[in-house]
mmCIF file of C-alpha atoms in Angstrom:
data_model
loop_
_atom_site.group_PDB
_atom_site.id
_atom_site.type_symbol
_atom_site.label_atom_id
_atom_site.label_comp_id
_atom_site.label_asym_id
_atom_site.label_seq_id
_atom_site.Cartn_x
_atom_site.Cartn_y
_atom_site.Cartn_z
ATOM 1 C CA UNK A 1050 0.270 1.196 12.827
ATOM 2 C CA UNK A 1051 -0.264 -1.752 15.125
ATOM 3 C CA UNK A 1052 -3.531 -2.479 16.917
ATOM 4 C CA UNK A 1053 -2.020 -1.363 20.188
ATOM 5 C CA UNK A 1054 -2.323 1.622 22.462
ATOM 6 C CA UNK A 1055 -6.132 1.522 22.549
ATOM 7 C CA UNK A 1056 -8.440 0.717 25.466
ATOM 8 C CA UNK A 1057 -9.811 -2.236 23.507
ATOM 9 C CA UNK A 1058 -6.346 -3.710 23.013
ATOM 10 C CA UNK A 1059 -5.453 -3.228 26.677
ATOM 11 C CA UNK A 1060 -8.747 -4.817 27.679
ATOM 12 C CA UNK A 1061 -7.980 -7.789 25.419
ATOM 13 C CA UNK A 1062 -4.556 -8.282 26.989
ATOM 14 C CA UNK A 1063 -6.079 -8.213 30.485
ATOM 15 C CA UNK A 1064 -9.054 -10.445 29.701
ATOM 16 C CA UNK A 1065 -7.026 -13.438 28.473
ATOM 17 C CA UNK A 1066 -5.363 -14.280 31.831
ATOM 18 C CA UNK A 1067 -8.432 -13.083 33.769
ATOM 19 C CA UNK A 1068 -10.769 -15.400 31.837
ATOM 20 C CA UNK A 1069 -8.482 -18.365 32.500
ATOM 21 C CA UNK A 1070 -8.139 -17.483 36.189
ATOM 22 C CA UNK A 1071 -11.919 -17.127 36.592
ATOM 23 C CA UNK A 1072 -12.528 -20.486 34.932
ATOM 24 C CA UNK A 1073 -9.979 -22.236 37.154
ATOM 25 C CA UNK A 1074 -11.226 -20.541 40.325
ATOM 26 C CA UNK A 1075 -14.962 -21.074 39.849
ATOM 27 C CA UNK A 1076 -15.012 -24.305 37.840
ATOM 28 C CA UNK A 1077 -15.987 -26.446 40.814
ATOM 29 C CA UNK A 1078 -17.861 -23.756 42.730
ATOM 30 C CA UNK A 1079 -20.761 -23.004 40.395
ATOM 31 C CA UNK A 1080 -23.990 -23.405 42.429
ATOM 32 C CA UNK A 1081 -27.310 -24.788 41.252
ATOM 33 C CA UNK A 1082 -28.551 -27.905 39.484
ATOM 34 C CA UNK A 1083 -26.480 -29.807 36.941
ATOM 35 C CA UNK A 1084 -27.894 -28.056 33.818
ATOM 36 C CA UNK A 1085 -27.007 -24.649 35.291
ATOM 37 C CA UNK A 1086 -23.487 -25.762 36.247
ATOM 38 C CA UNK A 1087 -22.877 -27.268 32.785
ATOM 39 C CA UNK A 1088 -24.137 -24.136 31.040
ATOM 40 C CA UNK A 1089 -21.964 -21.895 33.271
ATOM 41 C CA UNK A 1090 -18.880 -23.970 32.517
ATOM 42 C CA UNK A 1091 -19.595 -23.851 28.781
ATOM 43 C CA UNK A 1092 -19.820 -20.061 29.019
ATOM 44 C CA UNK A 1093 -16.443 -19.983 30.815
ATOM 45 C CA UNK A 1094 -14.844 -22.134 28.103
ATOM 46 C CA UNK A 1095 -16.293 -20.024 25.303
ATOM 47 C CA UNK A 1096 -15.145 -16.808 26.968
ATOM 48 C CA UNK A 1097 -11.608 -18.185 27.307
ATOM 49 C CA UNK A 1098 -11.601 -19.255 23.661
ATOM 50 C CA UNK A 1099 -12.936 -15.944 22.348
ATOM 51 C CA UNK A 1100 -10.375 -13.862 24.254
ATOM 52 C CA UNK A 1101 -7.542 -16.212 23.234
ATOM 53 C CA UNK A 1102 -8.515 -16.149 19.543
ATOM 54 C CA UNK A 1103 -8.836 -12.365 19.606
ATOM 55 C CA UNK A 1104 -5.436 -12.021 21.230
ATOM 56 C CA UNK A 1105 -3.818 -14.307 18.651
ATOM 57 C CA UNK A 1106 -5.455 -12.321 15.841
ATOM 58 C CA UNK A 1107 -4.095 -9.058 17.226
ATOM 59 C CA UNK A 1108 -0.606 -10.571 17.504
ATOM 60 C CA UNK A 1109 -0.730 -11.881 13.913
ATOM 61 C CA UNK A 1110 -2.000 -8.523 12.667
ATOM 62 C CA UNK A 1111 0.740 -6.644 14.489
ATOM 63 C CA UNK A 1112 3.377 -8.970 13.066
ATOM 64 C CA UNK A 1113 2.135 -8.464 9.492
ATOM 65 C CA UNK A 1114 0.584 -4.970 9.755
ATOM 66 C CA UNK A 1115 -2.547 -6.080 7.892
ATOM 67 C CA UNK A 1116 -4.852 -3.470 9.426
ATOM 68 C CA UNK A 1117 -3.539 -0.072 10.463
ATOM 69 C CA UNK A 1118 -6.287 0.752 12.933
ATOM 70 C CA UNK A 1119 -9.362 -0.652 14.632
ATOM 71 C CA UNK A 1120 -11.493 1.394 12.215
ATOM 72 C CA UNK A 1121 -9.861 -0.438 9.303
ATOM 73 C CA UNK A 1122 -10.412 -3.797 10.973
ATOM 74 C CA UNK A 1123 -14.042 -3.132 11.857
ATOM 75 C CA UNK A 1124 -14.816 -1.429 8.545
ATOM 76 C CA UNK A 1125 -15.897 1.794 10.226
ATOM 77 C CA UNK A 1126 -13.270 4.057 8.669
ATOM 78 C CA UNK A 1127 -14.040 6.303 5.709
ATOM 79 C CA UNK A 1128 -11.364 8.568 4.250
ATOM 80 C CA UNK A 1129 -13.412 10.109 1.457
ATOM 81 C CA UNK A 1130 -14.117 13.762 2.198
ATOM 82 C CA UNK A 1131 -15.694 14.391 -1.211
ATOM 83 C CA UNK A 1132 -15.846 12.874 -4.705
ATOM 84 C CA UNK A 1133 -15.214 15.801 -7.046
ATOM 85 C CA UNK A 1134 -14.963 15.469 -10.799
ATOM 86 C CA UNK A 1135 -11.273 14.904 -11.550
ATOM 87 C CA UNK A 1136 -9.933 17.257 -14.236
ATOM 88 C CA UNK A 1137 -7.794 15.553 -16.882
ATOM 89 C CA UNK A 1138 -4.078 16.165 -16.683
ATOM 90 C CA UNK A 1139 -2.198 17.462 -19.671
ATOM 91 C CA UNK A 1140 -1.003 14.397 -21.641
ATOM 92 C CA UNK A 1141 2.646 15.297 -21.229
ATOM 93 C CA UNK A 1142 2.381 16.395 -17.618
ATOM 94 C CA UNK A 1143 4.952 14.931 -15.217
ATOM 95 C CA UNK A 1144 4.198 13.002 -12.063
ATOM 96 C CA UNK A 1145 1.789 14.738 -9.743
ATOM 97 C CA UNK A 1146 0.673 17.431 -12.196
ATOM 98 C CA UNK A 1147 -2.631 18.602 -10.732
ATOM 99 C CA UNK A 1148 -3.924 20.973 -13.346
ATOM 100 C CA UNK A 1149 -6.560 20.580 -16.022
ATOM 101 C CA UNK A 1150 -6.065 20.915 -19.763
ATOM 102 C CA UNK A 1151 -4.007 24.045 -19.131
ATOM 103 C CA UNK A 1152 -1.992 22.431 -16.378
ATOM 104 C CA UNK A 1153 1.240 23.444 -18.061
ATOM 105 C CA UNK A 1154 0.465 27.028 -17.121
ATOM 106 C CA UNK A 1155 2.068 27.742 -13.756
ATOM 107 C CA UNK A 1156 -0.678 30.266 -13.015
ATOM 108 C CA UNK A 1157 -3.243 27.455 -13.155
ATOM 109 C CA UNK A 1158 -1.417 25.282 -10.634
ATOM 110 C CA UNK A 1159 -2.671 25.100 -7.034
ATOM 111 C CA UNK A 1160 -0.334 26.618 -4.456
ATOM 112 C CA UNK A 1161 2.224 24.333 -2.905
ATOM 113 C CA UNK A 1162 1.179 22.899 0.426
ATOM 114 C CA UNK A 1163 3.870 22.483 3.058
ATOM 115 C CA UNK A 1164 2.959 19.383 5.039
ATOM 116 C CA UNK A 1165 3.826 18.732 8.673
ATOM 117 C CA UNK A 1166 5.667 15.470 9.221
ATOM 118 C CA UNK A 1167 6.140 13.456 12.379
ATOM 119 C CA UNK A 1168 7.046 9.983 13.530
ATOM 120 C CA UNK A 1169 4.901 6.950 12.748
ATOM 121 C CA UNK A 1170 4.709 5.961 16.420
ATOM 122 C CA UNK A 1171 4.787 2.259 15.612
ATOM 123 C CA UNK A 1172 7.510 0.023 17.084
ATOM 124 C CA UNK A 1173 7.476 -2.120 13.930
ATOM 125 C CA UNK A 1174 8.350 0.837 11.677
ATOM 126 C CA UNK A 1175 11.897 2.290 11.616
ATOM 127 C CA UNK A 1176 12.266 5.640 13.338
ATOM 128 C CA UNK A 1177 13.488 7.400 10.196
ATOM 129 C CA UNK A 1178 10.144 6.922 8.449
ATOM 130 C CA UNK A 1179 8.014 10.084 8.489
ATOM 131 C CA UNK A 1180 4.231 10.419 8.416
ATOM 132 C CA UNK A 1181 1.925 13.209 7.328
ATOM 133 C CA UNK A 1182 -1.848 13.567 7.101
ATOM 134 C CA UNK A 1183 -2.697 14.653 3.567
ATOM 135 C CA UNK A 1184 -5.919 16.242 2.352
ATOM 136 C CA UNK A 1185 -6.120 15.426 -1.339
ATOM 137 C CA UNK A 1186 -6.920 18.560 -3.327
ATOM 138 C CA UNK A 1187 -7.833 16.693 -6.517
ATOM 139 C CA UNK A 1188 -9.273 13.435 -5.191
ATOM 140 C CA UNK A 1189 -11.173 14.544 -2.095
ATOM 141 C CA UNK A 1190 -9.441 11.750 -0.165
ATOM 142 C CA UNK A 1191 -7.842 12.307 3.239
ATOM 143 C CA UNK A 1192 -5.269 9.893 4.615
ATOM 144 C CA UNK A 1193 -1.809 9.318 5.963
ATOM 145 C CA UNK A 1194 1.271 9.079 3.760
ATOM 146 C CA UNK A 1195 4.552 7.580 4.988
ATOM 147 C CA UNK A 1196 7.825 8.824 3.503
ATOM 148 C CA UNK A 1197 11.396 7.550 3.832
ATOM 149 C CA UNK A 1198 14.364 9.523 2.541
ATOM 150 C CA UNK A 1199 17.508 7.793 1.226
ATOM 151 C CA UNK A 1200 20.817 8.243 3.120
ATOM 152 C CA UNK A 1201 22.107 10.606 0.401
ATOM 153 C CA UNK A 1202 19.204 13.017 0.834
ATOM 154 C CA UNK A 1203 20.710 14.898 3.807
ATOM 155 C CA UNK A 1204 24.302 14.532 2.649
ATOM 156 C CA UNK A 1205 25.722 18.030 1.901
ATOM 157 C CA UNK A 1206 27.256 16.638 -1.284
ATOM 158 C CA UNK A 1207 23.707 16.043 -2.591
ATOM 159 C CA UNK A 1208 22.122 19.316 -1.405
ATOM 160 C CA UNK A 1209 21.248 20.347 -4.964
ATOM 161 C CA UNK A 1210 20.199 16.871 -6.037
ATOM 162 C CA UNK A 1211 16.663 15.855 -6.990
ATOM 163 C CA UNK A 1212 15.835 12.256 -6.187
ATOM 164 C CA UNK A 1213 13.841 9.489 -7.898
ATOM 165 C CA UNK A 1214 10.670 8.253 -6.219
ATOM 166 C CA UNK A 1215 8.946 4.905 -5.766
ATOM 167 C CA UNK A 1216 5.367 4.693 -4.533
ATOM 168 C CA UNK A 1217 4.761 1.560 -2.443
ATOM 169 C CA UNK A 1218 1.279 0.011 -2.564
ATOM 170 C CA UNK A 1219 0.269 -2.628 0.018
ATOM 171 C CA UNK A 1220 -2.070 -5.545 -0.580
ATOM 172 C CA UNK A 1221 -5.711 -5.669 0.486
ATOM 173 C CA UNK A 1222 -6.278 -5.369 3.335
ATOM 174 C CA UNK A 1223 -3.019 -3.655 4.116
ATOM 175 C CA UNK A 1224 -1.679 -0.600 5.867
ATOM 176 C CA UNK A 1225 0.669 2.184 4.840
ATOM 177 C CA UNK A 1226 3.184 0.729 7.329
ATOM 178 C CA UNK A 1227 3.437 -2.765 5.843
ATOM 179 C CA UNK A 1228 6.229 -2.096 3.368
ATOM 180 C CA UNK A 1229 8.405 -0.565 6.087
ATOM 181 C CA UNK A 1230 7.437 -2.712 9.057
ATOM 182 C CA UNK A 1231 6.914 -6.160 7.513
ATOM 183 C CA UNK A 1232 8.791 -6.125 4.200
ATOM 184 C CA UNK A 1233 11.589 -4.049 5.794
ATOM 185 C CA UNK A 1234 12.034 -2.135 2.554
ATOM 186 C CA UNK A 1235 14.024 0.801 3.960
ATOM 187 C CA UNK A 1236 16.196 -1.361 6.211
ATOM 188 C CA UNK A 1237 17.059 -3.675 3.334
ATOM 189 C CA UNK A 1238 17.700 -0.939 0.768
ATOM 190 C CA UNK A 1239 19.642 1.547 2.889
ATOM 191 C CA UNK A 1240 22.963 -0.371 2.770
ATOM 192 C CA UNK A 1241 22.465 -1.143 -0.931
ATOM 193 C CA UNK A 1242 21.964 2.559 -1.623
ATOM 194 C CA UNK A 1243 25.090 3.393 0.368
ATOM 195 C CA UNK A 1244 27.009 0.850 -1.715
ATOM 196 C CA UNK A 1245 25.650 2.270 -4.968
ATOM 197 C CA UNK A 1246 23.850 -0.961 -5.898
ATOM 198 C CA UNK A 1247 20.403 0.632 -5.660
ATOM 199 C CA UNK A 1248 19.444 4.154 -6.710
ATOM 200 C CA UNK A 1249 18.679 6.554 -3.820
ATOM 201 C CA UNK A 1250 14.914 6.383 -4.116
ATOM 202 C CA UNK A 1251 12.521 8.364 -1.953
ATOM 203 C CA UNK A 1252 10.060 5.712 -0.759
ATOM 204 C CA UNK A 1253 6.431 6.775 -0.360
ATOM 205 C CA UNK A 1254 3.628 4.594 1.023
ATOM 206 C CA UNK A 1255 0.113 6.118 1.036
ATOM 207 C CA UNK A 1256 -3.061 4.822 2.614
ATOM 208 C CA UNK A 1257 -5.045 2.620 0.231
ATOM 209 C CA UNK A 1258 -7.883 1.476 2.529
ATOM 210 C CA UNK A 1259 -10.139 4.426 1.805
ATOM 211 C CA UNK A 1260 -13.691 3.100 2.230
ATOM 212 C CA UNK A 1261 -15.602 1.612 5.131
ATOM 213 C CA UNK A 1262 -17.628 -1.599 5.198
ATOM 214 C CA UNK A 1263 -14.648 -3.639 3.933
ATOM 215 C CA UNK A 1264 -14.832 -2.273 0.391
ATOM 216 C CA UNK A 1265 -11.766 -2.258 -1.833
ATOM 217 C CA UNK A 1266 -11.483 0.794 -4.082
ATOM 218 C CA UNK A 1267 -9.008 -1.046 -6.296
ATOM 219 C CA UNK A 1268 -6.873 2.087 -6.834
ATOM 220 C CA UNK A 1269 -9.595 3.321 -9.194
ATOM 221 C CA UNK A 1270 -11.726 6.428 -9.611
ATOM 222 C CA UNK A 1271 -15.264 5.156 -8.996
ATOM 223 C CA UNK A 1272 -17.907 7.776 -9.869
ATOM 224 C CA UNK A 1273 -19.808 8.995 -6.830
ATOM 225 C CA UNK A 1274 -17.790 6.735 -4.509
ATOM 226 C CA UNK A 1275 -14.064 7.524 -4.373
ATOM 227 C CA UNK A 1276 -11.218 8.946 -6.460
ATOM 228 C CA UNK A 1277 -8.593 6.380 -5.468
ATOM 229 C CA UNK A 1278 -6.618 6.676 -8.717
ATOM 230 C CA UNK A 1279 -6.382 10.467 -8.413
ATOM 231 C CA UNK A 1280 -5.316 10.118 -4.783
ATOM 232 C CA UNK A 1281 -2.403 7.846 -5.695
ATOM 233 C CA UNK A 1282 -1.340 9.350 -9.015
ATOM 234 C CA UNK A 1283 -2.088 13.052 -8.500
ATOM 235 C CA UNK A 1284 -2.379 14.111 -4.854
ATOM 236 C CA UNK A 1285 0.331 11.928 -3.323
ATOM 237 C CA UNK A 1286 2.956 12.697 -6.013
ATOM 238 C CA UNK A 1287 2.130 16.410 -5.819
ATOM 239 C CA UNK A 1288 2.648 16.347 -2.059
ATOM 240 C CA UNK A 1289 6.045 14.697 -2.551
ATOM 241 C CA UNK A 1290 7.069 17.302 -5.123
ATOM 242 C CA UNK A 1291 5.882 20.138 -2.886
ATOM 243 C CA UNK A 1292 7.788 18.982 0.188
ATOM 244 C CA UNK A 1293 10.900 17.144 -0.974
ATOM 245 C CA UNK A 1294 13.655 17.420 -3.567
ATOM 246 C CA UNK A 1295 11.948 14.913 -5.836
ATOM 247 C CA UNK A 1296 12.565 14.731 -9.574
ATOM 248 C CA UNK A 1297 9.286 15.557 -11.371
ATOM 249 C CA UNK A 1298 10.182 13.675 -14.553
ATOM 250 C CA UNK A 1299 8.230 10.484 -15.222
ATOM 251 C CA UNK A 1300 11.582 8.901 -16.099
ATOM 252 C CA UNK A 1301 12.439 9.086 -12.378
ATOM 253 C CA UNK A 1302 9.204 7.706 -10.904
ATOM 254 C CA UNK A 1303 8.107 4.128 -10.309
ATOM 255 C CA UNK A 1304 5.397 2.258 -8.438
ATOM 256 C CA UNK A 1305 5.619 -1.107 -6.659
ATOM 257 C CA UNK A 1306 3.087 -3.404 -5.030
ATOM 258 C CA UNK A 1307 2.358 -6.920 -3.874
ATOM 259 C CA UNK A 1308 -0.867 -8.949 -4.152
ATOM 260 C CA UNK A 1309 -3.729 -6.453 -4.694
ATOM 261 C CA UNK A 1310 -1.083 -3.719 -4.633
ATOM 262 C CA UNK A 1311 0.686 -5.510 -7.489
ATOM 263 C CA UNK A 1312 -2.470 -5.225 -9.566
ATOM 264 C CA UNK A 1313 -2.521 -1.501 -8.753
ATOM 265 C CA UNK A 1314 1.147 -1.038 -9.651
ATOM 266 C CA UNK A 1315 0.781 -2.691 -13.039
ATOM 267 C CA UNK A 1316 -2.443 -0.983 -14.067
ATOM 268 C CA UNK A 1317 -1.557 2.509 -12.779
ATOM 269 C CA UNK A 1318 1.829 2.496 -14.501
ATOM 270 C CA UNK A 1319 0.296 1.376 -17.806
ATOM 271 C CA UNK A 1320 -2.592 3.829 -17.488
ATOM 272 C CA UNK A 1321 -0.301 6.734 -16.558
ATOM 273 C CA UNK A 1322 2.978 6.409 -18.491
ATOM 274 C CA UNK A 1323 3.318 10.194 -18.200
ATOM 275 C CA UNK A 1324 3.768 9.698 -14.443
ATOM 276 C CA UNK A 1325 5.619 6.367 -14.044
ATOM 277 C CA UNK A 1326 8.424 4.836 -16.014
ATOM 278 C CA UNK A 1327 8.496 1.489 -14.221
ATOM 279 C CA UNK A 1328 6.482 -0.841 -12.001
ATOM 280 C CA UNK A 1329 7.207 -3.810 -9.753
ATOM 281 C CA UNK A 1330 4.300 -6.234 -9.454
ATOM 282 C CA UNK A 1331 4.673 -9.189 -7.069
ATOM 283 C CA UNK A 1332 2.041 -11.963 -7.050
ATOM 284 C CA UNK A 1333 -0.643 -9.806 -8.588
ATOM 285 C CA UNK A 1334 -3.658 -10.392 -10.817
ATOM 286 C CA UNK A 1335 -5.197 -8.771 -13.882
ATOM 287 C CA UNK A 1336 -8.921 -9.231 -13.284
ATOM 288 C CA UNK A 1337 -10.128 -6.840 -10.530
ATOM 289 C CA UNK A 1338 -12.803 -9.396 -9.608
ATOM 290 C CA UNK A 1339 -10.015 -11.621 -8.260
ATOM 291 C CA UNK A 1340 -10.448 -9.606 -5.050
ATOM 292 C CA UNK A 1341 -13.879 -10.412 -3.643
ATOM 293 C CA UNK A 1342 -14.272 -7.026 -1.915
ATOM 294 C CA UNK A 1343 -13.342 -5.045 -5.031
ATOM 295 C CA UNK A 1344 -16.009 -2.558 -6.093
ATOM 296 C CA UNK A 1345 -14.292 -2.386 -9.477
ATOM 297 C CA UNK A 1346 -14.700 -6.125 -9.957
ATOM 298 C CA UNK A 1347 -18.446 -5.815 -9.386
ATOM 299 C CA UNK A 1348 -18.932 -3.219 -12.126
ATOM 300 C CA UNK A 1349 -18.638 -4.763 -15.637
ATOM 301 C CA UNK A 1350 -17.364 -1.582 -17.320
ATOM 302 C CA UNK A 1351 -14.849 -0.726 -14.610
ATOM 303 C CA UNK A 1352 -13.753 -4.356 -14.419
ATOM 304 C CA UNK A 1353 -12.922 -4.424 -18.121
ATOM 305 C CA UNK A 1354 -11.305 -0.974 -18.182
ATOM 306 C CA UNK A 1355 -9.022 -1.674 -15.219
ATOM 307 C CA UNK A 1356 -7.547 -4.940 -16.458
ATOM 308 C CA UNK A 1357 -3.880 -4.235 -17.390
ATOM 309 C CA UNK A 1358 -4.173 -6.412 -20.502
ATOM 310 C CA UNK A 1359 -7.125 -4.358 -21.725
ATOM 311 C CA UNK A 1360 -5.298 -1.126 -20.929
ATOM 312 C CA UNK A 1361 -2.455 -2.263 -23.190
ATOM 313 C CA UNK A 1362 -4.810 -3.330 -25.968
ATOM 314 C CA UNK A 1363 -6.780 -0.061 -25.817
ATOM 315 C CA UNK A 1364 -3.732 2.240 -25.754
ATOM 316 C CA UNK A 1365 -3.387 4.324 -28.927
ATOM 317 C CA UNK A 1366 0.364 4.316 -28.373
ATOM 318 C CA UNK A 1367 2.086 1.529 -26.410
ATOM 319 C CA UNK A 1368 3.109 3.025 -23.035
ATOM 320 C CA UNK A 1369 6.787 3.602 -22.408
ATOM 321 C CA UNK A 1370 6.840 1.576 -19.197
ATOM 322 C CA UNK A 1371 9.031 -1.263 -17.918
ATOM 323 C CA UNK A 1372 7.413 -3.891 -15.700
ATOM 324 C CA UNK A 1373 8.968 -6.470 -13.407
ATOM 325 C CA UNK A 1374 6.244 -9.030 -12.693
ATOM 326 C CA UNK A 1375 6.640 -12.048 -10.454
ATOM 327 C CA UNK A 1376 4.339 -14.917 -9.600
ATOM 328 C CA UNK A 1377 3.998 -18.650 -9.430
ATOM 329 C CA UNK A 1378 1.681 -20.949 -11.357
ATOM 330 C CA UNK A 1379 -1.860 -20.222 -10.249
ATOM 331 C CA UNK A 1380 -0.738 -17.102 -8.392
ATOM 332 C CA UNK A 1381 0.205 -14.362 -10.814
ATOM 333 C CA UNK A 1382 2.414 -16.147 -13.339
ATOM 334 C CA UNK A 1383 -0.291 -16.625 -15.964
ATOM 335 C CA UNK A 1384 -1.405 -13.007 -15.466
ATOM 336 C CA UNK A 1385 2.174 -11.848 -16.012
ATOM 337 C CA UNK A 1386 2.400 -13.893 -19.216
ATOM 338 C CA UNK A 1387 -0.851 -12.352 -20.467
ATOM 339 C CA UNK A 1388 0.560 -8.849 -19.944
ATOM 340 C CA UNK A 1389 3.782 -9.832 -21.691
ATOM 341 C CA UNK A 1390 1.848 -11.230 -24.662
ATOM 342 C CA UNK A 1391 -0.157 -8.005 -25.012
ATOM 343 C CA UNK A 1392 2.851 -5.688 -24.656
ATOM 344 C CA UNK A 1393 4.442 -3.978 -27.650
ATOM 345 C CA UNK A 1394 7.545 -1.802 -27.764
ATOM 346 C CA UNK A 1395 8.375 0.423 -25.981
ATOM 347 C CA UNK A 1396 6.526 -1.474 -23.226
ATOM 348 C CA UNK A 1397 8.913 -3.973 -21.643
ATOM 349 C CA UNK A 1398 7.947 -6.870 -19.391
ATOM 350 C CA UNK A 1399 10.309 -9.041 -17.354
ATOM 351 C CA UNK A 1400 8.803 -12.076 -15.631
ATOM 352 C CA UNK A 1401 10.187 -13.968 -12.646
ATOM 353 C CA UNK A 1402 8.590 -17.247 -11.620
ATOM 354 C CA UNK A 1403 8.528 -17.709 -7.859
ATOM 355 C CA UNK A 1404 8.152 -20.995 -5.969
ATOM 356 C CA UNK A 1405 7.071 -19.575 -2.642
ATOM 357 C CA UNK A 1406 3.615 -19.058 -1.116
ATOM 358 C CA UNK A 1407 1.511 -15.900 -1.359
ATOM 359 C CA UNK A 1408 3.101 -14.268 1.687
ATOM 360 C CA UNK A 1409 4.911 -11.198 2.940
ATOM 361 C CA UNK A 1410 7.934 -13.384 3.680
ATOM 362 C CA UNK A 1411 8.249 -14.141 -0.051
ATOM 363 C CA UNK A 1412 7.892 -10.490 -1.075
ATOM 364 C CA UNK A 1413 10.276 -9.343 1.640
ATOM 365 C CA UNK A 1414 12.956 -11.606 0.194
ATOM 366 C CA UNK A 1415 12.386 -10.170 -3.278
ATOM 367 C CA UNK A 1416 12.869 -6.526 -2.294
ATOM 368 C CA UNK A 1417 16.647 -6.289 -2.975
ATOM 369 C CA UNK A 1418 16.537 -7.927 -6.424
ATOM 370 C CA UNK A 1419 13.402 -6.029 -7.462
ATOM 371 C CA UNK A 1420 14.986 -2.685 -6.591
ATOM 372 C CA UNK A 1421 18.248 -3.634 -8.267
ATOM 373 C CA UNK A 1422 16.206 -4.276 -11.408
ATOM 374 C CA UNK A 1423 14.447 -0.947 -10.867
ATOM 375 C CA UNK A 1424 17.812 0.790 -10.632
ATOM 376 C CA UNK A 1425 18.605 -0.574 -14.107
ATOM 377 C CA UNK A 1426 15.526 1.230 -15.431
ATOM 378 C CA UNK A 1427 15.909 4.351 -13.270
ATOM 379 C CA UNK A 1428 19.676 4.457 -12.763
ATOM 380 C CA UNK A 1429 21.786 6.362 -10.251
ATOM 381 C CA UNK A 1430 22.542 9.872 -11.525
#
């Protein structure tokens, strides 16, 4: 969502030309002694500068969809309804399994929840992207989830077909719209899916800014604070399975992210190989403390436990996960090499060195090749 359509945004748009007009009109008409006139003119200049800078910031944000709302920008939003104890999933449970140790028993499963979906109401996001407000039953997190269905989904020839799924994780800060509006993921992949070059993935982008005060949950369950891992790996997948013809098998699920979202994609896939078979990680990092606002990075135990390299080293059995990790020297490449060095079969790691800057323009250009690689791991059926 862009920072538009609010009284504050409208006021900002109006104030920029008004501040300039007031300065031009009253510049030579300020009464009083010289000190008063100088001070008044300085105030006019500062007012013009503040409104101009604010307007430029809003335009940059809307072009890159960094913040999804004024609450996100100001740090006043909080999407944690509760922080319940998260029951463990059965080790062999497929994506989204929400039960406890007896989660294989259908009687123990929570009832399916039919979500209401509507438009995103954002001019930067394609009209065929749907949005729903999800109340996480396991995590206690409430937030929006954006879903895009492949062109084959509503084709009568595929009416009995179950589709593979990719969860899309934005960077920090980032909104659930960024993958669709800035990286143009659905617009780029739609023709490739129609041509059979990319598997017909259902694309799902959930909210990841869950806490106020500019705190990054790091896609992690933080005791007493937030169940961000459970939100992404339990509640969101379960919602997809409850409302769409999605394949529940882990062999048909993947997760992708860029920047902080790349860190999430790598660590969540390695930590939950029973839910994801593959991950795309673009310009990420291994150490959670690489993000200054990360609560995980500030807790020594969580910091160590949520490093993908440590997850690999601590795993009793190497996870059956394939990773596509990109980065340049000093921006993800060394982290990718560390993961590759720690990986043992059946974990597979493919590294791509990138020359470009840490930017959405770089990641946007990588979308087709990354999803073609993903199709090799989760092929068209």
